[in-house]
């Protein structure tokens, strides 16, 4: 089959690789019809997430048709159309029982690697380095889906791939980011980052009852999408001091909750940005936390900071004093996608949200390297690339 392979820092190639096979009784093989490139794939691309091996197949946002099932997969049959959640979860461990699928205790065979870095391991993830299990990803023609009796969601007839594909990650991720804000009527929510997850966090904050959502980015086309499609007020951080502007917009108090939908490769300006760039380049700091620092400082006293942008390891100049002295709550997590797929599918069916608005580019799988290039460099107003296998 054809698959999008990581070949080294900033190099991806579509190559011929062996077809996946059923290994365990709870596996299924899915023939992929649509898959997407995610912002967190860019962290892998540039090797900011450790433990990538040349030849690894990328991609954790995918869907398609079931072509083979293991003996213990009773809920799926050959021919079913499914969308596959990015965390691989067993469904029976202590974490899965609590609905915390992205920290499943049984799906990461390389848990020891993650334990060294993080203390404890999270779940296995498709196409997301050997730190999360070294599973082959879904930017390919086929994928092996472990625990297929737990994760994949059957797609109702009549729905297009584009309507449901983002249930694999970014729509639930944006939604969980808003849900962690514990939104009350009248609340003002600020969202750092107007990439796909940021757009869905904005839309979800309104869905959960926010009165105003203020979105922060530097690309005019992304800010325009946030205004026109997701309904946010916007700030361009290259034009204003974000913390001052947010104070002014909220009676001096600051937003009730702040969502970091940027993560480890934040941009910015001034001495702090130069510091993070240098530390990051020297691998003395694994992540550049500019958006996170700003979200913490901007948040009103007693408010919540919700972290859904991806981080890998360690950061410097973390404003713990601001958190402690102002009674802030920090919530974070890789999304427990399985928990949100069915309710968000219903929101799509009811017309509460149409996730297709973020798609700017649809390319054949063979053009994945070009997709990575335009997404990484924000060329041609690229917001989200969907690949058709
Ligand atoms: Zn993703
Ligand atoms: Zn589990």
CSV table of C-alpha atoms and ligand atoms in Angstrom, one decimal:
chain,number,residue,atom,x,y,z
A,1,UNK,CA,0.0,0.0,0.0
A,2,UNK,CA,0.9,3.7,-0.2
A,3,UNK,CA,1.7,5.5,3.1
A,4,UNK,CA,3.0,8.8,4.2
A,5,UNK,CA,6.3,8.2,5.9
A,6,UNK,CA,8.5,10.4,8.1
A,7,UNK,CA,12.0,10.2,6.7
A,8,UNK,CA,13.8,12.6,9.0
A,9,UNK,CA,13.4,16.2,10.2
A,10,UNK,CA,11.2,18.1,7.8
A,11,UNK,CA,11.1,15.3,5.3
A,12,UNK,CA,8.0,13.2,4.5
A,13,UNK,CA,7.5,10.9,1.5
A,14,UNK,CA,4.7,8.8,0.2
A,15,UNK,CA,6.1,5.3,-0.2
A,16,UNK,CA,5.1,1.7,-0.9
A,17,UNK,CA,5.1,-0.3,2.3
A,18,UNK,CA,3.7,-3.7,3.4
A,19,UNK,CA,-0.1,-3.9,4.0
A,20,UNK,CA,-1.1,-4.1,7.6
A,21,UNK,CA,-2.4,-7.4,9.0
A,22,UNK,CA,-4.6,-8.5,11.9
A,23,UNK,CA,-2.3,-9.2,14.9
A,24,UNK,CA,-4.7,-9.5,17.7
A,25,UNK,CA,-8.3,-10.7,18.0
A,26,UNK,CA,-9.6,-7.2,18.7
A,27,UNK,CA,-8.0,-5.6,15.6
A,28,UNK,CA,-9.7,-4.4,12.5
A,29,UNK,CA,-8.2,-3.4,9.2
A,30,UNK,CA,-9.7,-0.2,7.7
A,31,UNK,CA,-9.3,0.8,4.1
A,32,UNK,CA,-8.9,4.6,4.4
A,33,UNK,CA,-11.0,7.0,2.4
A,34,UNK,CA,-10.2,10.3,4.0
A,35,UNK,CA,-7.4,11.4,6.4
A,36,UNK,CA,-6.1,14.8,7.5
A,37,UNK,CA,-2.9,16.5,8.5
A,38,UNK,CA,-2.9,17.8,12.0
A,39,UNK,CA,-1.0,20.7,13.7
A,40,UNK,CA,0.5,18.1,16.0
A,41,UNK,CA,1.9,16.2,12.9
A,42,UNK,CA,4.0,19.3,12.4
A,43,UNK,CA,5.6,18.8,15.8
A,44,UNK,CA,6.6,15.3,14.6
A,45,UNK,CA,7.7,16.6,11.2
A,46,UNK,CA,10.2,18.9,12.9
A,47,UNK,CA,11.2,16.2,15.4
A,48,UNK,CA,10.1,18.2,18.4
A,49,UNK,CA,8.4,15.1,19.6
A,50,UNK,CA,11.2,12.5,20.4
A,51,UNK,CA,11.4,8.9,19.3
A,52,UNK,CA,10.5,9.2,15.7
A,53,UNK,CA,12.2,6.6,13.5
A,54,UNK,CA,12.7,7.1,9.7
A,55,UNK,CA,10.0,5.2,7.9
A,56,UNK,CA,7.3,5.7,10.6
A,57,UNK,CA,3.9,6.1,9.0
A,58,UNK,CA,2.2,9.4,10.0
A,59,UNK,CA,-1.4,10.3,10.6
A,60,UNK,CA,-3.9,10.0,13.5
A,61,UNK,CA,-7.0,11.5,11.9
A,62,UNK,CA,-8.6,9.0,9.5
A,63,UNK,CA,-11.7,7.1,8.5
A,64,UNK,CA,-12.7,4.5,6.0
A,65,UNK,CA,-14.3,1.1,5.4
A,66,UNK,CA,-13.8,-2.0,7.5
A,67,UNK,CA,-12.2,-4.7,5.3
A,68,UNK,CA,-11.2,-7.3,7.9
A,69,UNK,CA,-12.1,-7.9,11.6
A,70,UNK,CA,-10.4,-10.0,14.3
A,71,UNK,CA,-12.4,-12.8,16.0
A,72,UNK,CA,-13.3,-10.8,19.0
A,73,UNK,CA,-14.6,-7.7,17.2
A,74,UNK,CA,-18.4,-8.3,17.4
A,75,UNK,CA,-19.6,-4.7,16.9
A,76,UNK,CA,-18.2,-4.1,13.4
A,77,UNK,CA,-18.5,-6.0,10.2
A,78,UNK,CA,-16.8,-5.9,6.8
A,79,UNK,CA,-18.2,-3.0,4.8
A,80,UNK,CA,-19.0,-0.7,7.8
A,81,UNK,CA,-17.9,2.9,7.4
A,82,UNK,CA,-16.1,4.1,10.5
A,83,UNK,CA,-14.3,7.1,11.8
A,84,UNK,CA,-11.4,6.2,14.1
A,85,UNK,CA,-10.4,8.1,17.3
A,86,UNK,CA,-6.7,9.0,17.6
A,87,UNK,CA,-6.1,7.6,21.2
A,88,UNK,CA,-6.0,3.8,21.2
A,89,UNK,CA,-7.9,2.6,24.2
A,90,UNK,CA,-8.7,-0.9,25.6
A,91,UNK,CA,-12.1,0.1,27.2
A,92,UNK,CA,-11.6,-2.0,30.3
A,93,UNK,CA,-8.7,-0.6,32.3
A,94,UNK,CA,-9.1,1.8,35.2
A,95,UNK,CA,-8.6,4.9,33.1
A,96,UNK,CA,-10.9,3.7,30.3
A,97,UNK,CA,-13.6,2.8,32.9
A,98,UNK,CA,-13.5,6.5,34.0
A,99,UNK,CA,-13.9,7.7,30.4
A,100,UNK,CA,-10.3,8.9,30.3
A,101,UNK,CA,-9.4,7.1,27.1
A,102,UNK,CA,-6.3,9.1,26.2
A,103,UNK,CA,-4.6,7.8,29.3
A,104,UNK,CA,-5.5,4.1,28.7
A,105,UNK,CA,-3.2,1.9,30.7
A,106,UNK,CA,-3.0,-1.0,28.2
A,107,UNK,CA,-2.5,0.5,24.8
A,108,UNK,CA,1.1,1.8,24.9
A,109,UNK,CA,3.6,-1.0,24.5
A,110,UNK,CA,6.4,1.6,25.0
A,111,UNK,CA,5.1,2.8,28.3
A,112,UNK,CA,8.6,2.7,29.8
A,113,UNK,CA,9.8,5.4,27.3
A,114,UNK,CA,7.0,7.7,28.3
A,115,UNK,CA,7.4,7.0,32.0
A,116,UNK,CA,11.0,8.2,31.8
A,117,UNK,CA,9.9,11.5,30.3
A,118,UNK,CA,6.5,12.0,32.0
A,119,UNK,CA,6.5,9.8,35.1
A,120,UNK,CA,3.6,7.8,33.8
A,121,UNK,CA,2.6,6.9,30.3
A,122,UNK,CA,-0.5,7.9,28.3
A,123,UNK,CA,-2.4,5.9,25.8
A,124,UNK,CA,-1.0,4.6,22.5
A,125,UNK,CA,-1.7,7.0,19.6
A,126,UNK,CA,-1.7,6.3,15.8
A,127,UNK,CA,1.3,7.7,14.0
A,128,UNK,CA,2.6,9.6,16.9
A,129,UNK,CA,6.2,8.5,17.6
A,130,UNK,CA,7.4,5.5,19.5
A,131,UNK,CA,6.8,7.4,22.8
A,132,UNK,CA,3.1,6.7,22.2
A,133,UNK,CA,3.5,3.1,21.0
A,134,UNK,CA,5.0,3.3,17.6
A,135,UNK,CA,1.7,2.5,15.9
A,136,UNK,CA,1.5,3.0,12.1
A,137,UNK,CA,-0.6,6.0,11.3
A,138,UNK,CA,-3.5,6.6,8.9
A,139,UNK,CA,-2.1,8.8,6.2
A,140,UNK,CA,-2.1,5.7,4.2
A,141,UNK,CA,-4.3,3.4,2.1
A,142,UNK,CA,-4.9,1.0,5.0
A,143,UNK,CA,-4.5,0.9,8.8
A,144,UNK,CA,-4.6,-1.7,11.6
A,145,UNK,CA,-6.9,-0.5,14.3
A,146,UNK,CA,-6.3,-2.1,17.7
A,147,UNK,CA,-9.2,-2.4,20.2
A,148,UNK,CA,-11.6,-1.9,17.2
A,149,UNK,CA,-14.4,-3.1,19.4
A,150,UNK,CA,-14.0,0.1,21.5
A,151,UNK,CA,-12.9,3.1,19.4
A,152,UNK,CA,-14.3,3.3,15.9
A,153,UNK,CA,-17.7,5.1,15.4
A,154,UNK,CA,-20.0,3.8,12.7
A,155,UNK,CA,-20.9,6.6,10.3
A,156,UNK,CA,-24.7,6.9,9.6
A,157,UNK,CA,-25.8,6.7,5.9
A,158,UNK,CA,-26.0,9.9,4.0
A,159,UNK,CA,-23.2,11.7,5.8
A,160,UNK,CA,-20.1,12.7,3.9
A,161,UNK,CA,-16.5,11.9,5.0
A,162,UNK,CA,-15.9,15.6,5.4
A,163,UNK,CA,-18.8,16.0,7.9
A,164,UNK,CA,-17.5,13.3,10.2
A,165,UNK,CA,-13.7,13.0,9.7
A,166,UNK,CA,-12.9,15.5,12.4
A,167,UNK,CA,-14.6,13.4,15.0
A,168,UNK,CA,-11.3,11.5,15.0
A,169,UNK,CA,-9.5,14.3,16.9
A,170,UNK,CA,-9.9,18.0,16.4
A,171,UNK,CA,-13.6,18.6,16.9
A,172,UNK,CA,-13.7,16.6,20.2
A,173,UNK,CA,-10.4,18.2,21.2
A,174,UNK,CA,-11.7,21.7,20.6
A,175,UNK,CA,-14.9,20.7,22.4
A,176,UNK,CA,-13.1,19.3,25.4
A,177,UNK,CA,-11.0,22.5,25.6
A,178,UNK,CA,-14.2,24.5,26.0
A,179,UNK,CA,-15.8,21.9,28.3
A,180,UNK,CA,-12.8,22.2,30.7
A,181,UNK,CA,-13.6,25.9,31.0
A,182,UNK,CA,-16.8,25.1,33.0
A,183,UNK,CA,-18.6,27.9,31.1
A,184,UNK,CA,-21.4,29.8,32.9
A,185,UNK,CA,-23.9,32.2,31.3
A,186,UNK,CA,-22.3,35.5,30.7
A,187,UNK,CA,-18.7,34.1,30.5
A,188,UNK,CA,-16.1,35.5,28.2
A,189,UNK,CA,-13.7,32.9,26.8
A,190,UNK,CA,-10.4,33.7,25.1
A,191,UNK,CA,-8.8,31.2,22.7
A,192,UNK,CA,-5.1,31.4,21.7
A,193,UNK,CA,-4.7,30.0,18.2
A,194,UNK,CA,-7.1,30.0,15.2
A,195,UNK,CA,-5.9,26.8,13.6
A,196,UNK,CA,-8.5,24.0,13.2
A,197,UNK,CA,-8.6,23.1,17.0
A,198,UNK,CA,-8.9,26.8,17.9
A,199,UNK,CA,-11.8,27.3,15.5
A,200,UNK,CA,-13.6,24.3,17.0
A,201,UNK,CA,-12.9,25.5,20.5
A,202,UNK,CA,-14.5,28.9,19.7
A,203,UNK,CA,-17.6,27.2,18.2
A,204,UNK,CA,-17.8,24.8,21.1
A,205,UNK,CA,-17.5,27.6,23.7
A,206,UNK,CA,-20.6,29.2,22.1
A,207,UNK,CA,-22.4,25.8,22.0
A,208,UNK,CA,-21.7,25.5,25.8
A,209,UNK,CA,-23.1,28.9,26.5
A,210,UNK,CA,-20.3,31.5,26.4
A,211,UNK,CA,-21.5,35.0,25.9
A,212,UNK,CA,-18.4,36.2,24.1
A,213,UNK,CA,-15.4,34.5,22.6
A,214,UNK,CA,-12.2,36.4,21.8
A,215,UNK,CA,-9.7,34.7,19.5
A,216,UNK,CA,-6.0,35.4,19.2
A,217,UNK,CA,-3.7,34.7,16.2
A,218,UNK,CA,-1.4,36.5,13.8
A,219,UNK,CA,-2.6,35.3,10.4
A,220,UNK,CA,-5.4,37.6,9.0
A,221,UNK,CA,-7.1,34.7,7.1
A,222,UNK,CA,-7.3,32.6,10.2
A,223,UNK,CA,-8.7,35.6,12.2
A,224,UNK,CA,-11.2,36.2,9.5
A,225,UNK,CA,-12.4,32.6,9.6
A,226,UNK,CA,-12.7,32.9,13.4
A,227,UNK,CA,-14.9,36.0,13.0
A,228,UNK,CA,-17.0,34.9,10.0
A,229,UNK,CA,-17.4,31.2,10.5
A,230,UNK,CA,-16.9,30.6,14.3
A,231,UNK,CA,-18.3,34.0,15.5
A,232,UNK,CA,-15.4,35.2,17.6
A,233,UNK,CA,-14.1,38.7,18.2
A,234,UNK,CA,-10.4,38.7,17.2
A,235,UNK,CA,-7.1,40.1,18.3
A,236,UNK,CA,-3.9,40.0,16.1
A,237,UNK,CA,-1.0,39.7,18.5
A,238,UNK,CA,1.3,41.4,16.0
A,239,UNK,CA,-0.8,44.5,16.3
A,240,UNK,CA,-1.8,44.8,19.9
A,241,UNK,CA,-0.6,43.8,23.4
A,242,UNK,CA,-2.9,40.9,24.0
A,243,UNK,CA,-3.1,41.1,27.8
A,244,UNK,CA,-3.8,44.9,27.7
A,245,UNK,CA,-6.4,44.4,24.9
A,246,UNK,CA,-8.1,41.6,26.8
A,247,UNK,CA,-8.3,43.7,30.0
A,248,UNK,CA,-9.8,46.5,28.0
A,249,UNK,CA,-12.4,44.2,26.5
A,250,UNK,CA,-13.4,42.7,29.8
A,251,UNK,CA,-13.8,45.7,32.2
A,252,UNK,CA,-10.2,45.3,33.4
A,253,UNK,CA,-10.9,41.8,34.8
A,254,UNK,CA,-9.7,39.5,32.1
A,255,UNK,CA,-11.4,36.5,30.4
A,256,UNK,CA,-13.2,34.0,32.7
A,257,UNK,CA,-11.3,31.2,31.0
A,258,UNK,CA,-8.5,31.0,28.6
A,259,UNK,CA,-7.9,28.1,26.1
A,260,UNK,CA,-4.4,27.4,24.8
A,261,UNK,CA,-4.9,25.9,21.4
A,262,UNK,CA,-1.4,26.6,20.2
A,263,UNK,CA,1.0,24.3,22.1
A,264,UNK,CA,4.7,23.8,21.8
A,265,UNK,CA,5.6,25.8,18.7
A,266,UNK,CA,4.2,29.2,19.7
A,267,UNK,CA,5.3,32.3,17.9
A,268,UNK,CA,5.5,35.8,19.4
A,269,UNK,CA,7.8,38.7,19.6
A,270,UNK,CA,10.1,40.5,22.0
A,271,UNK,CA,12.8,39.2,24.4
A,272,UNK,CA,10.7,36.3,25.7
A,273,UNK,CA,10.2,34.9,22.2
A,274,UNK,CA,14.0,35.2,21.5
A,275,UNK,CA,14.7,33.4,24.7
A,276,UNK,CA,12.3,30.5,23.9
A,277,UNK,CA,13.6,30.3,20.3
A,278,UNK,CA,17.1,29.9,21.5
A,279,UNK,CA,16.3,27.5,24.3
A,280,UNK,CA,14.1,25.4,21.9
A,281,UNK,CA,16.7,25.4,19.1
A,282,UNK,CA,19.3,24.2,21.6
A,283,UNK,CA,16.8,21.5,22.9
A,284,UNK,CA,17.3,23.0,26.4
A,285,UNK,CA,13.6,23.6,26.5
A,286,UNK,CA,11.4,21.1,24.6
A,287,UNK,CA,8.5,23.4,24.1
A,288,UNK,CA,7.9,27.2,23.5
A,289,UNK,CA,5.2,28.2,25.9
A,290,UNK,CA,4.5,31.8,24.8
A,291,UNK,CA,0.8,31.3,24.3
A,292,UNK,CA,0.5,29.4,27.6
A,293,UNK,CA,2.3,32.1,29.6
A,294,UNK,CA,0.1,34.8,28.1
A,295,UNK,CA,-3.1,32.8,28.7
A,296,UNK,CA,-2.2,32.3,32.3
A,297,UNK,CA,-1.4,36.0,32.9
A,298,UNK,CA,-4.5,37.2,31.0
A,299,UNK,CA,-6.9,35.0,32.8
A,300,UNK,CA,-9.1,36.7,35.5
A,301,UNK,CA,-8.5,36.0,39.2
A,302,UNK,CA,-10.0,32.6,40.0
A,303,UNK,CA,-10.4,31.7,36.4
A,304,UNK,CA,-9.5,28.5,34.4
A,305,UNK,CA,-6.8,27.9,31.9
A,306,UNK,CA,-7.5,25.0,29.6
A,307,UNK,CA,-4.6,23.5,27.7
A,308,UNK,CA,-5.4,21.5,24.6
A,309,UNK,CA,-2.4,22.6,22.5
A,310,UNK,CA,0.2,19.8,22.4
A,311,UNK,CA,3.2,19.9,24.6
A,312,UNK,CA,6.0,17.3,24.8
A,313,UNK,CA,8.3,17.9,27.7
A,314,UNK,CA,9.6,20.8,29.7
A,315,UNK,CA,9.3,24.6,29.6
A,316,UNK,CA,11.1,27.5,31.2
A,317,UNK,CA,9.8,30.7,32.9
A,318,UNK,CA,6.6,29.1,33.9
A,319,UNK,CA,4.5,31.7,35.7
A,320,UNK,CA,3.6,29.6,38.7
A,321,UNK,CA,3.4,32.8,40.9
A,322,UNK,CA,0.5,34.1,38.7
A,323,UNK,CA,-1.3,30.8,39.1
A,324,UNK,CA,-0.8,30.4,42.8
A,325,UNK,CA,-1.4,34.0,43.9
A,326,UNK,CA,-4.5,34.4,41.8
A,327,UNK,CA,-6.3,31.1,42.4
A,328,UNK,CA,-6.2,29.9,38.9
A,329,UNK,CA,-7.1,26.4,37.8
A,330,UNK,CA,-5.1,24.7,35.1
A,331,UNK,CA,-6.8,21.8,33.2
A,332,UNK,CA,-5.2,19.9,30.4
A,333,UNK,CA,-5.3,16.7,28.4
A,334,UNK,CA,-5.0,14.9,25.2
A,335,UNK,CA,-8.7,14.5,24.2
A,336,UNK,CA,-10.6,11.5,25.5
A,337,UNK,CA,-12.1,11.3,22.0
A,338,UNK,CA,-14.2,8.2,22.4
A,339,UNK,CA,-16.2,10.0,25.1
A,340,UNK,CA,-17.3,12.8,22.7
A,341,UNK,CA,-17.8,11.1,19.3
A,342,UNK,CA,-21.4,10.1,19.6
A,343,UNK,CA,-22.7,13.4,21.2
A,344,UNK,CA,-20.8,15.5,18.7
A,345,UNK,CA,-22.1,13.4,15.8
A,346,UNK,CA,-25.5,14.3,17.0
A,347,UNK,CA,-24.6,18.0,17.1
A,348,UNK,CA,-23.5,17.7,13.5
A,349,UNK,CA,-26.7,15.8,12.5
A,350,UNK,CA,-28.8,18.5,14.3
A,351,UNK,CA,-27.0,21.3,12.4
A,352,UNK,CA,-25.6,22.8,15.6
A,353,UNK,CA,-22.1,22.7,14.1
A,354,UNK,CA,-20.8,22.1,10.6
A,355,UNK,CA,-17.2,21.1,10.9
A,356,UNK,CA,-16.5,21.3,7.2
A,357,UNK,CA,-15.9,25.1,7.3
A,358,UNK,CA,-12.2,24.6,8.2
A,359,UNK,CA,-11.3,22.6,5.1
A,360,UNK,CA,-9.3,24.7,2.7
A,361,UNK,CA,-7.4,22.0,0.8
A,362,UNK,CA,-8.3,18.5,-0.5
A,363,UNK,CA,-5.5,16.6,-2.1
A,364,UNK,CA,-4.8,13.0,-3.2
A,365,UNK,CA,-2.7,11.0,-0.7
A,366,UNK,CA,0.2,11.1,-3.1
A,367,UNK,CA,0.4,14.8,-2.5
A,368,UNK,CA,0.8,14.6,1.3
A,369,UNK,CA,4.3,16.1,1.2
A,370,UNK,CA,2.9,19.2,-0.6
A,371,UNK,CA,0.1,19.2,2.0
A,372,UNK,CA,2.6,19.3,4.8
A,373,UNK,CA,4.5,22.1,3.1
A,374,UNK,CA,1.6,24.4,2.6
A,375,UNK,CA,0.1,23.7,6.1
A,376,UNK,CA,3.5,24.2,7.9
A,377,UNK,CA,4.2,27.4,6.1
A,378,UNK,CA,0.6,28.7,6.1
A,379,UNK,CA,0.8,29.1,2.3
A,380,UNK,CA,-2.3,29.6,0.1
A,381,UNK,CA,-4.3,30.5,3.3
A,382,UNK,CA,-4.1,26.9,4.4
A,383,UNK,CA,-6.2,26.0,7.4
A,384,UNK,CA,-6.8,22.2,7.1
A,385,UNK,CA,-5.7,19.7,4.5
A,386,UNK,CA,-7.8,16.6,3.8
A,387,UNK,CA,-6.1,13.7,1.9
A,388,UNK,CA,-8.1,11.3,-0.1
A,389,UNK,CA,-6.7,7.8,-0.2
B,1,LIG,ZN1,-4.8,15.7,15.3
B,2,LIG,ZN1,-7.7,1.2,28.7
